[in-house]
Short mmCIF file of C-alpha atoms in Angstrom, two decimals:
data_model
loop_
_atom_site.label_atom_id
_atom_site.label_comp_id
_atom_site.label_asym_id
_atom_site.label_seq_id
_atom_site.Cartn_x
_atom_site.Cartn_y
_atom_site.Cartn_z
CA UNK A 1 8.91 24.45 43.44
CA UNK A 2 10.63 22.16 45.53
CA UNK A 3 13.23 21.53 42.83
CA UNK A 4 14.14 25.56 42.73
CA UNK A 5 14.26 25.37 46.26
CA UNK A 6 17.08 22.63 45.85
CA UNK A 7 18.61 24.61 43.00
CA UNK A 8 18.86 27.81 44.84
CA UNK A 9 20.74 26.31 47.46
CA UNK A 10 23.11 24.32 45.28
CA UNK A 11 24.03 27.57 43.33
CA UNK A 12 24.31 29.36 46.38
CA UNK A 13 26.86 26.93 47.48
CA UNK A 14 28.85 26.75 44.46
CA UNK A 15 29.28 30.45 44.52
CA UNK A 16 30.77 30.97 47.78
CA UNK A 17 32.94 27.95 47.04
CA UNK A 18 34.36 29.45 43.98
CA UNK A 19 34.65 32.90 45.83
CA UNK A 20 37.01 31.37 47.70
CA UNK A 21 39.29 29.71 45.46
CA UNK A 22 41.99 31.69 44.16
CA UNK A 23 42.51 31.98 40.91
CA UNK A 24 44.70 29.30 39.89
CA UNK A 25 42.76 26.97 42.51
CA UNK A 26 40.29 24.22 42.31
CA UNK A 27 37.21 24.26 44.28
CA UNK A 28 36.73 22.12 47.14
CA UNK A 29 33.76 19.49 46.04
CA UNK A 30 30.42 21.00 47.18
CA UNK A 31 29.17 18.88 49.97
CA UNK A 32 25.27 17.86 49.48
CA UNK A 33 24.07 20.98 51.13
CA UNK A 34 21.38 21.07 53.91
CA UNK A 35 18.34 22.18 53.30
CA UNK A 36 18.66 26.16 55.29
CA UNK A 37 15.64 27.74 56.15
CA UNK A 38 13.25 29.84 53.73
CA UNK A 39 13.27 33.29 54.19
CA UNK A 40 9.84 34.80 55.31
CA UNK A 41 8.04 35.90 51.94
CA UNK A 42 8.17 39.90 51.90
CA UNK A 43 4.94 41.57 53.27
CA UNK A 44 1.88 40.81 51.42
CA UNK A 45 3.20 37.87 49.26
CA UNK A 46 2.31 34.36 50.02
CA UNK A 47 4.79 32.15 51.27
CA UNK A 48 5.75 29.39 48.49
CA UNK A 49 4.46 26.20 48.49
CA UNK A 50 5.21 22.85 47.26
CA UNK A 51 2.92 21.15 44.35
CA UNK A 52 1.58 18.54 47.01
CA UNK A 53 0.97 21.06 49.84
CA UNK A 54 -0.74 23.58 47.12
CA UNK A 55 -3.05 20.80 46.19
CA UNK A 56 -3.70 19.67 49.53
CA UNK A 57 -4.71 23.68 50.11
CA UNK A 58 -6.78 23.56 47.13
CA UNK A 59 -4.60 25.92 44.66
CA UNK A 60 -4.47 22.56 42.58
CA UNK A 61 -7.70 21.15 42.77
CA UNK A 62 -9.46 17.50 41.43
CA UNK A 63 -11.18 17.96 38.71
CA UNK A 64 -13.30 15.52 36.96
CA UNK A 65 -14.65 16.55 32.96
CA UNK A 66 -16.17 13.90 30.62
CA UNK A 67 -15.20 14.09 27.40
CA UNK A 68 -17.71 12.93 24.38
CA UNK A 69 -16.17 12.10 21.06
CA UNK A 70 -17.89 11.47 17.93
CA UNK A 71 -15.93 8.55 16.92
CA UNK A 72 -16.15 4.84 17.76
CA UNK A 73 -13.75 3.64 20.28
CA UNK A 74 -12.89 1.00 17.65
CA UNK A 75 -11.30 4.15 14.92
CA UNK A 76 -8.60 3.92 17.50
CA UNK A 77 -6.56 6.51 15.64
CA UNK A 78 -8.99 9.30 15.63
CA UNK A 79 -11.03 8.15 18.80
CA UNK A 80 -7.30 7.76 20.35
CA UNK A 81 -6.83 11.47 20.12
CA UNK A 82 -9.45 12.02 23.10
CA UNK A 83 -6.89 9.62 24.98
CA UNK A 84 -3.99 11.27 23.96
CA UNK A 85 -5.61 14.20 25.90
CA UNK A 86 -6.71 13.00 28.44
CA UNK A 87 -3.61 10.44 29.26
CA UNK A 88 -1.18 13.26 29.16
CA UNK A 89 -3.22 15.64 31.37
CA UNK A 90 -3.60 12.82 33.90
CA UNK A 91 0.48 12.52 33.95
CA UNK A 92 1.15 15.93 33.88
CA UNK A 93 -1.55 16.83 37.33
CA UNK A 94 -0.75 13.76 39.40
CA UNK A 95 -4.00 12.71 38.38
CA UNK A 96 -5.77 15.19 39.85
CA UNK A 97 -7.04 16.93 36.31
CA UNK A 98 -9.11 13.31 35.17
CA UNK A 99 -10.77 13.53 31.92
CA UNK A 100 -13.22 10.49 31.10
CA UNK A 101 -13.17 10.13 27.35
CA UNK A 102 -17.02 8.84 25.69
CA UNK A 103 -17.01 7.70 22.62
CA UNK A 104 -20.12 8.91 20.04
CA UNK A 105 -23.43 7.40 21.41
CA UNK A 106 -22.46 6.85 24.83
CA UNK A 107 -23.95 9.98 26.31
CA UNK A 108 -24.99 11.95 23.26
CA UNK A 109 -24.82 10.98 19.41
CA UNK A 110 -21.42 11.07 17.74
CA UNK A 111 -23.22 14.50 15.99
CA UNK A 112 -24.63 16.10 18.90
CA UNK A 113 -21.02 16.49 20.73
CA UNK A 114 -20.60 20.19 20.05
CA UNK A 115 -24.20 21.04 21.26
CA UNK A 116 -23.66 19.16 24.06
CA UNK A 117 -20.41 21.07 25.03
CA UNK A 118 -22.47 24.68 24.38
CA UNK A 119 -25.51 22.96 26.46
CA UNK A 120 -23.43 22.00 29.51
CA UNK A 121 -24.01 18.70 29.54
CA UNK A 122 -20.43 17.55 28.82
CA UNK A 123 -17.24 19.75 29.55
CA UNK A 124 -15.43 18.67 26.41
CA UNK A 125 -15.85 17.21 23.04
CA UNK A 126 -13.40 16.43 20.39
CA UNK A 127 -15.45 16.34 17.07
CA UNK A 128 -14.79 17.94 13.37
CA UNK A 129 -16.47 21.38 13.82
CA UNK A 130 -17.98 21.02 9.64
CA UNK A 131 -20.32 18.45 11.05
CA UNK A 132 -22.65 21.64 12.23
CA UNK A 133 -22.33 23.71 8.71
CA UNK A 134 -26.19 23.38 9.04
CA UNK A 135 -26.28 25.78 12.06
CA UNK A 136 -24.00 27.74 9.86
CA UNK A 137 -21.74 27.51 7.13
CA UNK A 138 -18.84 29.52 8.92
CA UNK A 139 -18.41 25.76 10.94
CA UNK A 140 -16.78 24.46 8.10
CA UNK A 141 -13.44 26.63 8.41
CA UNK A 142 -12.43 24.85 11.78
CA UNK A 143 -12.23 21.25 9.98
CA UNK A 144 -11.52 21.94 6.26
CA UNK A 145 -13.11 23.34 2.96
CA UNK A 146 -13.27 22.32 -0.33
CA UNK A 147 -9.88 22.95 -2.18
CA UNK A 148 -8.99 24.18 1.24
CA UNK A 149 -5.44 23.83 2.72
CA UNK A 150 -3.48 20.85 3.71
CA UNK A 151 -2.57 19.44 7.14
CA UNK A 152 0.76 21.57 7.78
CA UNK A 153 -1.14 24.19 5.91
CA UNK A 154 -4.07 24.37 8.87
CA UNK A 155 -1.37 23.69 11.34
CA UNK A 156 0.13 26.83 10.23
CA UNK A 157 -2.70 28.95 10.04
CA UNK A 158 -4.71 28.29 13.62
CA UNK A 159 -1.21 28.16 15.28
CA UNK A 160 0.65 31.19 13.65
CA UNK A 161 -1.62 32.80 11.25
CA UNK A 162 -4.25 34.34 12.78
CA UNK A 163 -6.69 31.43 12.18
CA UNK A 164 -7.06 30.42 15.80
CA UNK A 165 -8.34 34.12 16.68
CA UNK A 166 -10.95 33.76 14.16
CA UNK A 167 -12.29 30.70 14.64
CA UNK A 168 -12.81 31.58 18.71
CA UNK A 169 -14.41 34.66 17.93
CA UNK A 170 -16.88 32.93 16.19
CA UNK A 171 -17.20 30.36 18.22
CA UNK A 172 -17.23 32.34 21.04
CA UNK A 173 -21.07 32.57 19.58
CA UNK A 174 -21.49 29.50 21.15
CA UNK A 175 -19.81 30.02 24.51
CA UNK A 176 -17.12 27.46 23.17
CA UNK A 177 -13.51 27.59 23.09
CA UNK A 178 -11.38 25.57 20.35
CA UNK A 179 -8.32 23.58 20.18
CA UNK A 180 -6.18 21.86 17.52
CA UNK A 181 -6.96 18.16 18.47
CA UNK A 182 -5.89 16.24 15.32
CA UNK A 183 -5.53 15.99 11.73
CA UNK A 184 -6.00 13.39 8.79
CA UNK A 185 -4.35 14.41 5.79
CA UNK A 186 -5.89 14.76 2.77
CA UNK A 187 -8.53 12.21 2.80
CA UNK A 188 -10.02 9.58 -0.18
CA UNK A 189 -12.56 10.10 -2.44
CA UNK A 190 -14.98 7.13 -0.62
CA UNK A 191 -16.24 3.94 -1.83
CA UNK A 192 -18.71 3.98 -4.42
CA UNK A 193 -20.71 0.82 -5.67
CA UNK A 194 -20.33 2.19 -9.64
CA UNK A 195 -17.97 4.01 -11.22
CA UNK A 196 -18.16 7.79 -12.41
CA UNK A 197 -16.28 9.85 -14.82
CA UNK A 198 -18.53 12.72 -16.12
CA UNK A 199 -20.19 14.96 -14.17
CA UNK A 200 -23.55 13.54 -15.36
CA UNK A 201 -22.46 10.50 -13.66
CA UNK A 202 -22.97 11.97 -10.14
CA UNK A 203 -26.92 12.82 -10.31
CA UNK A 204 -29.19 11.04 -8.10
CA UNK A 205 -26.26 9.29 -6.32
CA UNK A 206 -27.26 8.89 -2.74
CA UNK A 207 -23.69 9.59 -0.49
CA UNK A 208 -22.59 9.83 2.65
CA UNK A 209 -20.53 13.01 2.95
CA UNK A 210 -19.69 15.77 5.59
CA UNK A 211 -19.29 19.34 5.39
CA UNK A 212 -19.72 21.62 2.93
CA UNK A 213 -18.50 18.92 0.41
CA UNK A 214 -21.79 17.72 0.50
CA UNK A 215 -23.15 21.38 -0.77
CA UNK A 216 -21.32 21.28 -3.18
CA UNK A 217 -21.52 17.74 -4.80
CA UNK A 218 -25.87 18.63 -4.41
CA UNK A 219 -24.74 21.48 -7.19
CA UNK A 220 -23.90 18.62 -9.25
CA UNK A 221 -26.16 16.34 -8.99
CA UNK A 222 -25.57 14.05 -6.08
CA UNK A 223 -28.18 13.54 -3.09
CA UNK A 224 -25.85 13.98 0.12
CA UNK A 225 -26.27 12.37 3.67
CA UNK A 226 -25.36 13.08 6.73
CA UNK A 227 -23.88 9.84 8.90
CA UNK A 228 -22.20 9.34 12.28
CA UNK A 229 -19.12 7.08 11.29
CA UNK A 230 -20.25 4.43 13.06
CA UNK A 231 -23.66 3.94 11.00
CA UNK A 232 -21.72 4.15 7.15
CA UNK A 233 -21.30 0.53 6.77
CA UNK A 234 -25.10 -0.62 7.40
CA UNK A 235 -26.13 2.13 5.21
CA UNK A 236 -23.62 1.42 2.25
CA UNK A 237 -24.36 -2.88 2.90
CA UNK A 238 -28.51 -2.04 2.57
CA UNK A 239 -28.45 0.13 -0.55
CA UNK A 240 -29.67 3.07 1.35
CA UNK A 241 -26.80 5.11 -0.11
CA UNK A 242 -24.54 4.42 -3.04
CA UNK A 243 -21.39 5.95 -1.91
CA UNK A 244 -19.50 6.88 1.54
CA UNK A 245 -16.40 8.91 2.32
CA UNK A 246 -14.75 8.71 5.99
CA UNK A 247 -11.83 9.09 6.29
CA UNK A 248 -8.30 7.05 4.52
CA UNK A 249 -7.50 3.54 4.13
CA UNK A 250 -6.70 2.59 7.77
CA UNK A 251 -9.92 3.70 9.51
CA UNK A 252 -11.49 2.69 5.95
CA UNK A 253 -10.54 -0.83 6.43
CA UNK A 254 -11.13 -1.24 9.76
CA UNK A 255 -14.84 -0.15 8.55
CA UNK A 256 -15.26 -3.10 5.98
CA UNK A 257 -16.30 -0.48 3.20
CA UNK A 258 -14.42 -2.71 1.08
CA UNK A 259 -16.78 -5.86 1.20
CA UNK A 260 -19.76 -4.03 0.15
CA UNK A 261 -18.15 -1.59 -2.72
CA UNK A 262 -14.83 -1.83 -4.56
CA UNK A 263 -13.82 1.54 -5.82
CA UNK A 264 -12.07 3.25 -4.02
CA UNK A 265 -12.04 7.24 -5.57
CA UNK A 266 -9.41 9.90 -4.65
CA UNK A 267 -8.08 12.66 -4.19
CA UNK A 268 -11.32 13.89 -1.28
CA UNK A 269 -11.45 17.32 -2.45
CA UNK A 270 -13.41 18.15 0.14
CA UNK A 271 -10.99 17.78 3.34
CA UNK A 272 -7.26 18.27 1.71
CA UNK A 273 -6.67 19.06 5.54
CA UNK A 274 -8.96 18.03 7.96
CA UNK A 275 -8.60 19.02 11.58
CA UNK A 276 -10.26 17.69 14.53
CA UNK A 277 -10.86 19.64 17.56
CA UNK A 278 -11.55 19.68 21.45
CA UNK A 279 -14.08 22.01 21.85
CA UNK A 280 -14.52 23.22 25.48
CA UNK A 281 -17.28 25.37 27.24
CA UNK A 282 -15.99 28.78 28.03
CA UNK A 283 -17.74 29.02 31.33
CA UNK A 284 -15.97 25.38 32.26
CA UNK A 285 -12.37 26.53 30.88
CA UNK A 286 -12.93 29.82 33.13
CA UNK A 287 -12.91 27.74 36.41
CA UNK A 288 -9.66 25.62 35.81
CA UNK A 289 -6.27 26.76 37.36
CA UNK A 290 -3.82 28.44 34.98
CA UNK A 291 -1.47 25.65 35.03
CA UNK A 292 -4.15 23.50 34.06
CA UNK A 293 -4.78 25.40 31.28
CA UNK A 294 -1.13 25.26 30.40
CA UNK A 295 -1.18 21.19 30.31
CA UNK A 296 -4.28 21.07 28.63
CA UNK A 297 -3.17 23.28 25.77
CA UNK A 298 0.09 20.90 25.70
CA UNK A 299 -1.64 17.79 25.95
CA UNK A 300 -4.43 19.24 22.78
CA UNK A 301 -0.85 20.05 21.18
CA UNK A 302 0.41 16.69 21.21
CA UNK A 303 -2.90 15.11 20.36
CA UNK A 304 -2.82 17.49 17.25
CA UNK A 305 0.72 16.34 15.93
CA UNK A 306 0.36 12.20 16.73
CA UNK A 307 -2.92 11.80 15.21
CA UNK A 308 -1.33 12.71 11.84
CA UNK A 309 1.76 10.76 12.28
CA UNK A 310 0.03 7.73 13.12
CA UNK A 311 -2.41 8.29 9.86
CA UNK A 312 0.61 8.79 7.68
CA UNK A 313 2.23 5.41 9.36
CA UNK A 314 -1.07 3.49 8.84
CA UNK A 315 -2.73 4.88 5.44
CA UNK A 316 0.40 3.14 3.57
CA UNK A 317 0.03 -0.25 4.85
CA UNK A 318 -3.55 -0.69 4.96
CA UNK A 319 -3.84 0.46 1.13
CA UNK A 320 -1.64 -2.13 0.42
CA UNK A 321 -3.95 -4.49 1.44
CA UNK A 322 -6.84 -3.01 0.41
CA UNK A 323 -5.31 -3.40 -2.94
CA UNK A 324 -4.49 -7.06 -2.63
CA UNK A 325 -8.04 -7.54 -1.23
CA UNK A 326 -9.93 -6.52 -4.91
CA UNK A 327 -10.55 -2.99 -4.27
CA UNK A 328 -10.34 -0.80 -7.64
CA UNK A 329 -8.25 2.70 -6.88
CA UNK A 330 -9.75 5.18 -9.10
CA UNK A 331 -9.15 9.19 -9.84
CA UNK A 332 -11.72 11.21 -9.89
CA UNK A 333 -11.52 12.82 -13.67
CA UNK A 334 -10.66 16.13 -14.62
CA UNK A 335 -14.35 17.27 -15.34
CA UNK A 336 -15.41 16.35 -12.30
CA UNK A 337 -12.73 18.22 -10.48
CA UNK A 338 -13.23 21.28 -12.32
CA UNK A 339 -17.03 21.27 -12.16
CA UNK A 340 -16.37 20.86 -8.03
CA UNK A 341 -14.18 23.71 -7.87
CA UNK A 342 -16.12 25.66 -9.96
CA UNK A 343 -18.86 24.96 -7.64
CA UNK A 344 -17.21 25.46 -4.10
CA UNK A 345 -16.37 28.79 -5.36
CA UNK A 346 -19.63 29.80 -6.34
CA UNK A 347 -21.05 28.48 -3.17
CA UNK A 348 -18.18 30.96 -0.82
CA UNK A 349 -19.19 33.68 -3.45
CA UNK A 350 -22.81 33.36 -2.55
CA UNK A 351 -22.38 32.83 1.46
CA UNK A 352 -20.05 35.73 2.02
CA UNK A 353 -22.65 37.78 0.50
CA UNK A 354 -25.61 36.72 2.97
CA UNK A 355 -23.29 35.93 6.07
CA UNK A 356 -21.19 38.35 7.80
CA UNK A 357 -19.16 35.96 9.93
CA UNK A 358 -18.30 33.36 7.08
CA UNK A 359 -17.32 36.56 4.84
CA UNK A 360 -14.86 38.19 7.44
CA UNK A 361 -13.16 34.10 8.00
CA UNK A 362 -13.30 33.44 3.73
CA UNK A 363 -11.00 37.15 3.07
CA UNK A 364 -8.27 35.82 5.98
CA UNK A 365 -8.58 31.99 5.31
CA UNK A 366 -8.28 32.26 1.38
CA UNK A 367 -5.22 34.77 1.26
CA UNK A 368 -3.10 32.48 3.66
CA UNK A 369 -4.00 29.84 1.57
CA UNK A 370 -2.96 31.60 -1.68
CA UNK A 371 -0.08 32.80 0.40
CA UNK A 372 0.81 28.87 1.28
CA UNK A 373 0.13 27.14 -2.17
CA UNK A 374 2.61 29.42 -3.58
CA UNK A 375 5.53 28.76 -1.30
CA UNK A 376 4.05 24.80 -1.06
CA UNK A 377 4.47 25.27 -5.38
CA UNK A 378 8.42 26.37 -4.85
CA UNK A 379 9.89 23.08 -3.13
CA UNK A 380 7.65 21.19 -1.46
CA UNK A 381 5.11 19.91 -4.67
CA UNK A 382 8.71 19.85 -6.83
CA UNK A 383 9.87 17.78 -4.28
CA UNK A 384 7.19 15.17 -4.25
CA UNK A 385 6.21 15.36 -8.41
CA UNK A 386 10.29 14.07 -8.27
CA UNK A 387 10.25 11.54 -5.40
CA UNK A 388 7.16 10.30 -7.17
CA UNK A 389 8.05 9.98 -10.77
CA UNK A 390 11.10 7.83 -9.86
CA UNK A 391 8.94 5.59 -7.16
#
């Protein structure tokens, strides 16, 4: 406010300075003007403050949230997009809107964070909403779905194509608002101690996998678990499972997977796209001041867009050295592929009929993603089958 005040004046003086110039002439230089007196605000309008004197009055208050992620601190790429948030929000109030960012464990379990923001007991979490398909299968539309859409693809579709509407109106179910907090890119296949290339291959494997990935893999054959990040590596190292998936090849290393199973299987079907999320509790968001809703949509914005920038830096140079380090890069074969699709099709066919919520998200998610593939099919894939044949 206090720099429209200065603008106001400066125009103001530049105009009668020009009004006096003839035509031809050049204006006198504008002395620095002195600051005139504010009008009194007209009758029932309050009288403009400045940020600092607002605050002091209490239109800008402190507030304090705390923040649980359910990521390590040490997956400083997908933990950092908790301090993204909160760093920028702290910048952009003076400090006065302070989030306190937990990682998983600290005050709940990394896969307790959205019940703990619908409880009360935190403000915030940021957290991949497919982690709670069990409550219901509808959760797995916020993070990504088998043979789902890409990155830009989700970007697209919770910013611009009606994605974000649906998603709060079912999570508004939960008292919880949602925000784009972050994004992978298509993710590996995980680490698996043998390898597989039929579909027969796959029963009785024992594998750590989120979402509704897991669902489907159990159609054919394999025994899925359920595992905070932080708790993969002691399972994979004891034999307790026989195959993990997190996330790519920089958070993967960072995890050691690599010591205790060499190949490494992609594409991850299962997340093309996966996007991470600050959930916040409505009641909570209700209470903040407009303008710090305003910064903390920006700073959710910015979180959203740098996470996958620094994954697409990263991914490259770690799987270089992943490569140098022993680890065996494998494809997942065409069988398997189809038999998964095949399956994750069935499994939306049979949901939609039992669940009204996850049927009325399926008709708008999958026709904006037929919508995208086809455009994606025009340039973009052209562009990259090219690039890719002459690397």
């Amino acid at each position: 406010m206090q720099r429209r005040d200065f603008l106001a004046v400066a125009a103001a003086g530049a105009a009668a300075s020009l009004a006096a110039c003839g035509k031809d002439e050049a204006p006198p230089p504008v002395a620095a003007p002195t600051p005139a007196k504010k009008p009194a605000a007209p009758a029932g309008e309050p009288t403009p403050q400045p940020v600092e004197a607002a605050a002091v009055q209490g239109a800008y208050p402190a507030v304090r949230w705390r923040l649980t992620s359910s990521f390590p601190r040490s997956l400083d790429t997908i933990f950092g997009g908790a301090e993204v948030l909160a760093d920028r929000l702290r910048a952009m109030t003076g400090g006065r809107f302070d989030i306190r960012v937990f990682q998983g464990g600290e005050i709940v379990p990394g896969l307790q964070a959205f019940d703990a923001v619908e409880q009360g007991t935190v403000e915030v979490a940021h957290t991949c909403s497919y982690y709670y398909v069990g409550k219901d299968k509808s959760f797995g539309f916020g993070t990504s779905m088998p043979f789902g859409m890409n990155a830009r693809q989700m970007n697209a579709w919770v910013y611009y194509g009606g994605g974000q509407e649906l998603l709060d109106d079912f999570y508004g179910n939960f008292n919880v608002l949602s925000f784009a907090g972050g994004n992978t890119g298509t993710q590996m296949g995980g680490w698996w101690r043998k390898k597989v290339s039929a579909v027969d291959d796959l029963k009785g494997i024992k594998m750590r996998i989120a979402g509704l990935g897991g669902a489907v893999f159990s159609e054919l054959g394999v025994v899925p678990q359920q595992i905070a990040g932080g708790d993969i590596y002691p399972a994979l190292e004891r034999g307790t499972i026989d195959a993990a998936e997190w996330v790519g090849p920089y958070d993967d290393e960072r995890l050691g997977f690599y010591k205790v199973a060499k190949n490494y299987y992609y594409p991850g079907w299962w997340e093309p796209g996966p996007m991470i999320h600050f959930f916040v509790n409505r009641n909570e968001w209700e209470k903040l001041p407009r303008e710090y809703q305003e910064a903390f949509r920006a700073a959710a914005f910015e979180a959203n867009v740098s996470m996958m920038a620094r994954y697409d830096h990263q991914n490259p140079i770690a799987l270089k050295k992943l490569l140098q380090s022993g680890v065996k890069l494998q494809e997942f074969s065409r069988p398997i592929l189809e038999a998964a699709y095949k399956a994750a099709q069935q499994l939306y066919a049979d949901e939609a009929k039992k669940n009204p919520a996850f049927k009325k998200i399926l008709k708008a998610y999958d026709k904006y993603r037929r919508t995208e593939n086809a455009w994606f099919s025009v340039a973009e894939n052209r562009m990259d089958d090219f690039l890719q044949s002459q690397a």
